[in-house]
PDB file of C-alpha atoms in Angstrom:
ATOM      1  CA  MET A 260      -6.481 -83.151 -48.832  1.00  0.00           C
ATOM      2  CA  GLN A 261      -5.269 -81.100 -46.016  1.00  0.00           C
ATOM      3  CA  LEU A 262      -5.309 -82.552 -43.067  1.00  0.00           C
ATOM      4  CA  PHE A 263      -5.343 -81.375 -39.277  1.00  0.00           C
ATOM      5  CA  TYR A 264      -4.863 -82.794 -35.956  1.00  0.00           C
ATOM      6  CA  ASN A 265      -6.883 -81.455 -32.546  1.00  0.00           C
ATOM      7  CA  ASN A 266      -6.843 -84.292 -30.209  1.00  0.00           C
ATOM      8  CA  THR A 267      -9.772 -82.418 -28.274  1.00  0.00           C
ATOM      9  CA  LEU A 268     -12.416 -83.031 -30.766  1.00  0.00           C
ATOM     10  CA  HIS A 269     -15.101 -85.759 -30.179  1.00  0.00           C
ATOM     11  CA  GLU A 270     -18.269 -86.837 -31.599  1.00  0.00           C
ATOM     12  CA  SER A 271     -20.345 -84.125 -29.985  1.00  0.00           C
ATOM     13  CA  SER A 272     -17.996 -81.155 -30.994  1.00  0.00           C
ATOM     14  CA  THR A 273     -19.697 -78.657 -32.589  1.00  0.00           C
ATOM     15  CA  ASP A 274     -16.597 -76.367 -33.344  1.00  0.00           C
ATOM     16  CA  ILE A 275     -13.064 -75.915 -33.031  1.00  0.00           C
ATOM     17  CA  LYS A 276     -10.623 -72.886 -32.535  1.00  0.00           C
ATOM     18  CA  PHE A 277      -7.597 -72.821 -34.013  1.00  0.00           C
ATOM     19  CA  SER A 278      -4.218 -72.163 -32.272  1.00  0.00           C
ATOM     20  CA  ARG A 279      -2.456 -68.985 -33.271  1.00  0.00           C
ATOM     21  CA  GLU A 280       0.196 -71.065 -35.417  1.00  0.00           C
ATOM     22  CA  GLU A 281      -2.303 -73.020 -37.589  1.00  0.00           C
ATOM     23  CA  SER A 282      -4.986 -70.184 -37.202  1.00  0.00           C
ATOM     24  CA  LYS A 283      -1.951 -68.083 -39.530  1.00  0.00           C
ATOM     25  CA  HIS A 284      -1.002 -71.273 -41.620  1.00  0.00           C
ATOM     26  CA  ILE A 285      -4.801 -71.316 -42.529  1.00  0.00           C
ATOM     27  CA  SER A 286      -5.790 -67.999 -43.580  1.00  0.00           C
ATOM     28  CA  LYS A 287      -2.368 -66.683 -44.432  1.00  0.00           C
ATOM     29  CA  VAL A 288      -0.528 -70.004 -46.123  1.00  0.00           C
ATOM     30  CA  LEU A 289      -3.617 -71.895 -47.402  1.00  0.00           C
ATOM     31  CA  ARG A 290      -5.604 -68.634 -48.034  1.00  0.00           C
ATOM     32  CA  LYS A 291      -8.688 -70.568 -46.464  1.00  0.00           C
ATOM     33  CA  LYS A 292     -11.582 -68.016 -46.124  1.00  0.00           C
ATOM     34  CA  GLU A 293     -14.881 -68.495 -44.307  1.00  0.00           C
ATOM     35  CA  GLY A 294     -17.108 -70.758 -45.713  1.00  0.00           C
ATOM     36  CA  ASP A 295     -14.307 -73.227 -46.951  1.00  0.00           C
ATOM     37  CA  VAL A 296     -13.848 -76.295 -45.570  1.00  0.00           C
ATOM     38  CA  LEU A 297     -11.444 -78.230 -43.321  1.00  0.00           C
ATOM     39  CA  HIS A 298     -10.782 -81.695 -42.705  1.00  0.00           C
ATOM     40  CA  ILE A 299      -9.646 -82.531 -38.800  1.00  0.00           C
ATOM     41  CA  THR A 300      -8.802 -85.965 -36.801  1.00  0.00           C
ATOM     42  CA  ASN A 301      -8.462 -86.248 -33.366  1.00  0.00           C
ATOM     43  CA  GLY A 302      -5.741 -89.328 -33.968  1.00  0.00           C
ATOM     44  CA  ASN A 303      -8.088 -91.929 -32.802  1.00  0.00           C
ATOM     45  CA  GLY A 304     -10.102 -92.436 -36.342  1.00  0.00           C
ATOM     46  CA  TYR A 305     -12.251 -90.251 -36.579  1.00  0.00           C
ATOM     47  CA  LEU A 306     -12.120 -87.452 -39.791  1.00  0.00           C
ATOM     48  CA  PHE A 307     -14.027 -84.434 -38.897  1.00  0.00           C
ATOM     49  CA  ASN A 308     -15.242 -82.074 -41.718  1.00  0.00           C
ATOM     50  CA  ALA A 309     -15.826 -78.357 -40.724  1.00  0.00           C
ATOM     51  CA  HIS A 310     -16.917 -75.172 -42.521  1.00  0.00           C
ATOM     52  CA  ILE A 311     -14.715 -72.239 -41.603  1.00  0.00           C
ATOM     53  CA  THR A 312     -16.608 -69.553 -39.680  1.00  0.00           C
ATOM     54  CA  PHE A 313     -14.447 -67.054 -38.644  1.00  0.00           C
ATOM     55  CA  SER A 314     -10.843 -66.693 -40.591  1.00  0.00           C
ATOM     56  CA  ASN A 315      -8.198 -64.432 -39.059  1.00  0.00           C
ATOM     57  CA  PRO A 316      -4.287 -64.953 -38.818  1.00  0.00           C
ATOM     58  CA  ASN A 317      -4.847 -64.429 -34.784  1.00  0.00           C
ATOM     59  CA  GLN A 318      -7.870 -66.776 -34.698  1.00  0.00           C
ATOM     60  CA  CYS A 319      -9.649 -69.211 -36.978  1.00  0.00           C
ATOM     61  CA  ILE A 320     -12.734 -70.732 -36.305  1.00  0.00           C
ATOM     62  CA  ALA A 321     -14.382 -73.474 -37.570  1.00  0.00           C
ATOM     63  CA  SER A 322     -18.118 -75.325 -37.206  1.00  0.00           C
ATOM     64  CA  ILE A 323     -18.463 -78.939 -37.496  1.00  0.00           C
ATOM     65  CA  VAL A 324     -20.430 -80.497 -39.957  1.00  0.00           C
ATOM     66  CA  SER A 325     -20.105 -84.019 -40.055  1.00  0.00           C
ATOM     67  CA  TYR A 326     -17.792 -86.652 -39.044  1.00  0.00           C
ATOM     68  CA  THR A 327     -16.904 -90.601 -40.077  1.00  0.00           C
ATOM     69  CA  LEU A 328     -14.914 -92.898 -38.318  1.00  0.00           C
ATOM     70  CA  GLN A 329     -12.053 -94.221 -40.447  1.00  0.00           C
ATOM     71  CA  GLU A 330     -11.321 -98.143 -40.494  1.00  0.00           C
ATOM     72  CA  LYS A 331      -8.683 -99.526 -38.483  1.00  0.00           C
ATOM     73  CA  LYS A 332      -5.957-101.640 -40.363  1.00  0.00           C
ATOM     74  CA  PRO A 333      -6.127-105.584 -40.355  1.00  0.00           C
ATOM     75  CA  TYR A 334      -3.352-105.661 -38.046  1.00  0.00           C
ATOM     76  CA  ARG A 335      -1.720-104.254 -35.195  1.00  0.00           C
ATOM     77  CA  LEU A 336       2.398-103.475 -35.007  1.00  0.00           C
ATOM     78  CA  HIS A 337       4.051-102.406 -32.294  1.00  0.00           C
ATOM     79  CA  LEU A 338       7.458-101.426 -32.530  1.00  0.00           C
ATOM     80  CA  ALA A 339      10.193-101.407 -29.468  1.00  0.00           C
ATOM     81  CA  VAL A 340      13.540 -99.910 -30.824  1.00  0.00           C
ATOM     82  CA  ALA A 341      16.235 -99.096 -29.346  1.00  0.00           C
ATOM     83  CA  PRO A 342      17.201 -94.816 -29.665  1.00  0.00           C
ATOM     84  CA  THR A 343      20.138 -94.028 -32.002  1.00  0.00           C
ATOM     85  CA  LYS A 344      23.145 -92.261 -31.290  1.00  0.00           C
ATOM     86  CA  MET A 345      22.472 -89.315 -33.305  1.00  0.00           C
ATOM     87  CA  ASN A 346      18.779 -88.263 -32.886  1.00  0.00           C
ATOM     88  CA  ASP A 347      17.894 -87.453 -36.405  1.00  0.00           C
ATOM     89  CA  ARG A 348      18.065 -90.997 -37.412  1.00  0.00           C
ATOM     90  CA  TYR A 349      15.542 -92.080 -34.813  1.00  0.00           C
ATOM     91  CA  GLU A 350      13.254 -88.981 -35.854  1.00  0.00           C
ATOM     92  CA  TRP A 351      13.414 -90.225 -39.425  1.00  0.00           C
ATOM     93  CA  PHE A 352      12.462 -93.542 -38.338  1.00  0.00           C
ATOM     94  CA  LEU A 353       9.281 -91.820 -36.363  1.00  0.00           C
ATOM     95  CA  GLU A 354       8.134 -90.169 -39.559  1.00  0.00           C
ATOM     96  CA  LYS A 355       8.492 -93.200 -41.992  1.00  0.00           C
ATOM     97  CA  ALA A 356       7.145 -95.658 -39.936  1.00  0.00           C
ATOM     98  CA  THR A 357       4.018 -93.661 -39.161  1.00  0.00           C
ATOM     99  CA  GLU A 358       3.381 -92.833 -42.805  1.00  0.00           C
ATOM    100  CA  ILE A 359       4.031 -96.525 -43.704  1.00  0.00           C
ATOM    101  CA  GLY A 360       1.831 -97.822 -40.814  1.00  0.00           C
ATOM    102  CA  VAL A 361       2.648 -98.636 -36.957  1.00  0.00           C
ATOM    103  CA  ASP A 362       0.344 -98.248 -33.625  1.00  0.00           C
ATOM    104  CA  GLU A 363       2.781 -98.395 -31.116  1.00  0.00           C
ATOM    105  CA  ILE A 364       6.416 -97.258 -30.619  1.00  0.00           C
ATOM    106  CA  THR A 365       8.259 -97.704 -27.526  1.00  0.00           C
ATOM    107  CA  PRO A 366      12.277 -96.748 -27.015  1.00  0.00           C
ATOM    108  CA  ILE A 367      13.870 -99.127 -25.532  1.00  0.00           C
ATOM    109  CA  LEU A 368      17.561 -98.512 -23.224  1.00  0.00           C
ATOM    110  CA  CYS A 369      19.534-101.710 -23.966  1.00  0.00           C
ATOM    111  CA  ASP A 370      23.046-102.632 -22.537  1.00  0.00           C
ATOM    112  CA  HIS A 371      25.016-100.822 -25.930  1.00  0.00           C
ATOM    113  CA  SER A 372      22.491 -98.081 -25.905  1.00  0.00           C
ATOM    114  CA  GLU A 373      24.736 -94.945 -26.461  1.00  0.00           C
ATOM    115  CA  ARG A 374      21.659 -92.535 -26.139  1.00  0.00           C
ATOM    116  CA  LYS A 375      19.738 -92.215 -22.878  1.00  0.00           C
ATOM    117  CA  VAL A 376      17.840 -89.034 -23.104  1.00  0.00           C
ATOM    118  CA  ILE A 377      14.588 -89.270 -25.140  1.00  0.00           C
ATOM    119  CA  LYS A 378      12.935 -85.854 -26.290  1.00  0.00           C
ATOM    120  CA  ILE A 379       9.592 -87.182 -25.934  1.00  0.00           C
ATOM    121  CA  GLU A 380       7.472 -84.363 -26.977  1.00  0.00           C
ATOM    122  CA  ARG A 381       9.641 -83.848 -30.122  1.00  0.00           C
ATOM    123  CA  PHE A 382       8.580 -87.055 -30.917  1.00  0.00           C
ATOM    124  CA  GLU A 383       4.824 -86.343 -30.672  1.00  0.00           C
ATOM    125  CA  ARG A 384       5.273 -83.657 -32.777  1.00  0.00           C
ATOM    126  CA  ILE A 385       7.111 -85.469 -35.530  1.00  0.00           C
ATOM    127  CA  LEU A 386       4.561 -88.494 -35.405  1.00  0.00           C
ATOM    128  CA  GLN A 387       1.202 -85.725 -35.616  1.00  0.00           C
ATOM    129  CA  SER A 388       2.971 -84.279 -38.654  1.00  0.00           C
ATOM    130  CA  ALA A 389       3.426 -87.303 -40.316  1.00  0.00           C
ATOM    131  CA  MET A 390       0.043 -88.738 -39.406  1.00  0.00           C
ATOM    132  CA  LYS A 391      -1.222 -85.524 -41.104  1.00  0.00           C
ATOM    133  CA  GLN A 392       0.963 -85.370 -44.255  1.00  0.00           C
ATOM    134  CA  SER A 393       0.254 -89.747 -44.601  1.00  0.00           C
ATOM    135  CA  LEU A 394      -3.751 -88.399 -44.117  1.00  0.00           C
ATOM    136  CA  HIS A 395      -3.890 -91.283 -41.620  1.00  0.00           C
ATOM    137  CA  CYS A 396      -6.564 -90.738 -38.577  1.00  0.00           C
ATOM    138  CA  TYR A 397      -4.634 -93.082 -36.299  1.00  0.00           C
ATOM    139  CA  LEU A 398      -2.346 -91.664 -34.513  1.00  0.00           C
ATOM    140  CA  PRO A 399       0.575 -94.241 -33.334  1.00  0.00           C
ATOM    141  CA  LYS A 400       0.796 -94.131 -29.741  1.00  0.00           C
ATOM    142  CA  LEU A 401       4.648 -93.002 -28.372  1.00  0.00           C
ATOM    143  CA  ASN A 402       5.492 -95.092 -25.071  1.00  0.00           C
ATOM    144  CA  PRO A 403       8.213 -93.278 -22.689  1.00  0.00           C
ATOM    145  CA  ALA A 404      11.457 -95.041 -22.637  1.00  0.00           C
ATOM    146  CA  ILE A 405      11.897 -97.970 -20.871  1.00  0.00           C
ATOM    147  CA  SER A 406      14.838-100.259 -19.960  1.00  0.00           C
ATOM    148  CA  PHE A 407      15.020-103.338 -21.995  1.00  0.00           C
ATOM    149  CA  SER A 408      14.691-105.550 -18.519  1.00  0.00           C
ATOM    150  CA  ASP A 409      11.591-103.680 -17.677  1.00  0.00           C
ATOM    151  CA  PHE A 410      10.141-104.503 -21.476  1.00  0.00           C
ATOM    152  CA  MET A 411      10.573-107.854 -20.878  1.00  0.00           C
ATOM    153  CA  ASN A 412       8.529-108.254 -17.634  1.00  0.00           C
ATOM    154  CA  GLN A 413       5.424-106.744 -19.266  1.00  0.00           C
ATOM    155  CA  LYS A 414       2.468-108.498 -20.155  1.00  0.00           C
ATOM    156  CA  ASN A 415       2.499-109.091 -24.116  1.00  0.00           C
ATOM    157  CA  ASN A 416      -0.360-111.036 -26.109  1.00  0.00           C
ATOM    158  CA  ASP A 417       1.269-110.477 -29.672  1.00  0.00           C
ATOM    159  CA  GLN A 418       3.413-112.528 -31.340  1.00  0.00           C
ATOM    160  CA  LEU A 419       7.100-111.733 -30.269  1.00  0.00           C
ATOM    161  CA  LEU A 420       9.647-111.275 -32.629  1.00  0.00           C
ATOM    162  CA  ILE A 421      13.239-110.005 -31.982  1.00  0.00           C
ATOM    163  CA  ALA A 422      15.660-108.831 -35.008  1.00  0.00           C
ATOM    164  CA  HIS A 423      19.244-109.066 -34.073  1.00  0.00           C
ATOM    165  CA  CYS A 424      22.598-109.986 -35.871  1.00  0.00           C
ATOM    166  CA  GLU A 425      24.133-113.017 -34.248  1.00  0.00           C
ATOM    167  CA  ASP A 426      25.008-115.501 -36.605  1.00  0.00           C
ATOM    168  CA  THR A 427      22.426-118.105 -35.130  1.00  0.00           C
ATOM    169  CA  LYS A 428      19.374-119.869 -36.850  1.00  0.00           C
ATOM    170  CA  LYS A 429      16.503-117.305 -37.643  1.00  0.00           C
ATOM    171  CA  GLN A 430      13.457-117.268 -39.275  1.00  0.00           C
ATOM    172  CA  THR A 431      12.490-114.565 -42.537  1.00  0.00           C
ATOM    173  CA  LEU A 432       9.901-112.582 -40.776  1.00  0.00           C
ATOM    174  CA  LYS A 433       7.665-112.767 -43.776  1.00  0.00           C
ATOM    175  CA  ASP A 434       7.750-116.667 -42.966  1.00  0.00           C
ATOM    176  CA  THR A 435       6.717-115.603 -39.417  1.00  0.00           C
ATOM    177  CA  VAL A 436       4.062-113.009 -39.280  1.00  0.00           C
ATOM    178  CA  SER A 437       0.574-113.940 -40.269  1.00  0.00           C
ATOM    179  CA  PRO A 438      -1.720-111.816 -41.988  1.00  0.00           C
ATOM    180  CA  LYS A 439      -4.464-109.737 -39.693  1.00  0.00           C
ATOM    181  CA  SER A 440      -2.168-110.672 -36.847  1.00  0.00           C
ATOM    182  CA  ASN A 441      -0.713-108.211 -33.855  1.00  0.00           C
ATOM    183  CA  SER A 442       2.880-108.176 -33.543  1.00  0.00           C
ATOM    184  CA  THR A 443       5.669-106.713 -31.282  1.00  0.00           C
ATOM    185  CA  ILE A 444       9.145-106.648 -32.954  1.00  0.00           C
ATOM    186  CA  LEU A 445      12.358-105.542 -30.955  1.00  0.00           C
ATOM    187  CA  ILE A 446      14.794-103.548 -32.880  1.00  0.00           C
ATOM    188  CA  GLY A 447      18.222-103.103 -31.097  1.00  0.00           C
ATOM    189  CA  PRO A 448      20.974-100.632 -30.693  1.00  0.00           C
ATOM    190  CA  GLU A 449      24.117 -99.611 -33.210  1.00  0.00           C
ATOM    191  CA  GLY A 450      25.953-102.064 -31.430  1.00  0.00           C
ATOM    192  CA  ASP A 451      22.811-104.619 -31.431  1.00  0.00           C
ATOM    193  CA  PHE A 452      21.523-106.390 -28.500  1.00  0.00           C
ATOM    194  CA  SER A 453      24.070-107.793 -25.740  1.00  0.00           C
ATOM    195  CA  PHE A 454      24.354-111.565 -26.140  1.00  0.00           C
ATOM    196  CA  LYS A 455      22.632-111.768 -22.701  1.00  0.00           C
ATOM    197  CA  GLU A 456      19.225-109.609 -23.792  1.00  0.00           C
ATOM    198  CA  ILE A 457      18.974-112.305 -26.549  1.00  0.00           C
ATOM    199  CA  GLU A 458      19.023-114.681 -24.285  1.00  0.00           C
ATOM    200  CA  ILE A 459      16.393-113.148 -22.144  1.00  0.00           C
ATOM    201  CA  ALA A 460      14.705-112.346 -25.070  1.00  0.00           C
ATOM    202  CA  LEU A 461      14.274-115.902 -26.117  1.00  0.00           C
ATOM    203  CA  ALA A 462      13.370-117.069 -22.644  1.00  0.00           C
ATOM    204  CA  SER A 463      10.603-114.947 -22.834  1.00  0.00           C
ATOM    205  CA  GLU A 464       9.269-116.859 -25.975  1.00  0.00           C
ATOM    206  CA  TYR A 465      10.410-113.663 -28.520  1.00  0.00           C
ATOM    207  CA  THR A 466      11.436-115.664 -31.982  1.00  0.00           C
ATOM    208  CA  PRO A 467      14.706-114.740 -33.616  1.00  0.00           C
ATOM    209  CA  ILE A 468      14.175-113.003 -37.203  1.00  0.00           C
ATOM    210  CA  SER A 469      16.062-112.156 -40.190  1.00  0.00           C
ATOM    211  CA  LEU A 470      15.255-109.055 -42.001  1.00  0.00           C
ATOM    212  CA  GLY A 471      17.811-110.182 -44.806  1.00  0.00           C
ATOM    213  CA  ASP A 472      21.272-110.935 -45.792  1.00  0.00           C
ATOM    214  CA  SER A 473      22.602-107.043 -45.279  1.00  0.00           C
ATOM    215  CA  ARG A 474      23.703-105.802 -42.305  1.00  0.00           C
ATOM    216  CA  LEU A 475      21.082-102.654 -41.320  1.00  0.00           C
ATOM    217  CA  ARG A 476      21.298 -99.624 -39.141  1.00  0.00           C
ATOM    218  CA  THR A 477      18.618 -99.436 -36.081  1.00  0.00           C
ATOM    219  CA  GLU A 478      16.612 -96.646 -38.351  1.00  0.00           C
ATOM    220  CA  THR A 479      16.860 -98.790 -41.464  1.00  0.00           C
ATOM    221  CA  ALA A 480      15.675-102.231 -40.005  1.00  0.00           C
ATOM    222  CA  ALA A 481      12.912-100.965 -38.256  1.00  0.00           C
ATOM    223  CA  ILE A 482      11.299 -99.614 -41.329  1.00  0.00           C
ATOM    224  CA  VAL A 483      12.197-102.809 -43.038  1.00  0.00           C
ATOM    225  CA  ALA A 484      10.027-104.476 -40.451  1.00  0.00           C
ATOM    226  CA  ALA A 485       7.346-102.081 -40.542  1.00  0.00           C
ATOM    227  CA  HIS A 486       7.437-102.285 -44.110  1.00  0.00           C
ATOM    228  CA  SER A 487       7.555-105.506 -44.535  1.00  0.00           C
ATOM    229  CA  VAL A 488       4.556-106.549 -42.276  1.00  0.00           C
ATOM    230  CA  ALA A 489       2.606-103.970 -44.045  1.00  0.00           C
ATOM    231  CA  PHE A 490       3.094-105.511 -47.119  1.00  0.00           C
ATOM    232  CA  ILE A 491       2.244-109.354 -45.926  1.00  0.00           C
ATOM    233  CA  ASN A 492      -1.333-107.348 -44.864  1.00  0.00           C
ATOM    234  CA  SER A 493      -1.742-105.544 -48.326  1.00  0.00           C
TER     235      SER A 493
END
């Protein structure tokens, strides 16, 4: 199944006009014709079935014939991950976490962060592409970059976890996260969280966790966390 994305669709939508880029892809690459079926999501859980009524490389139009609301996962995962020095590593994390299943992502700027500039529009496109590729109908929420201290000041009712590299007592993720629960997991930059940041997190009732015996890169740690939580809920 080929999945398309259009965030303007809703339950009362009757048709959809695709952009020139998508129209070219539909008619020239996929070779879709009038009467063929297209599957479209709005990123909010809805899957729309549509019949092409006009197919042209410059403008493709389809008529909505039915829709279903896809069931949500039994858990919710929010990953707050420091941007990596190499931007492509963070983009890799965004893609793979979306494929595995993440609900919300926040880039957090920490004391040891080397990257401070975030290209939010490019990140959004990566999330959309990964959602379509993995045939998911829920687009992860991508928040603007925020400082660690400001993130700590936000109200959060999730189970709060922080993965850091300091040699202190920690719990394993599998022994900490319960199935069908909501979790927020903090992942630090290449230089790890500062000792002050760890102290602030612990004072804010974050539980320190281990992701295994190996020292992981930021993006790898985030993927391990996402997959572990998905596995716990499988």
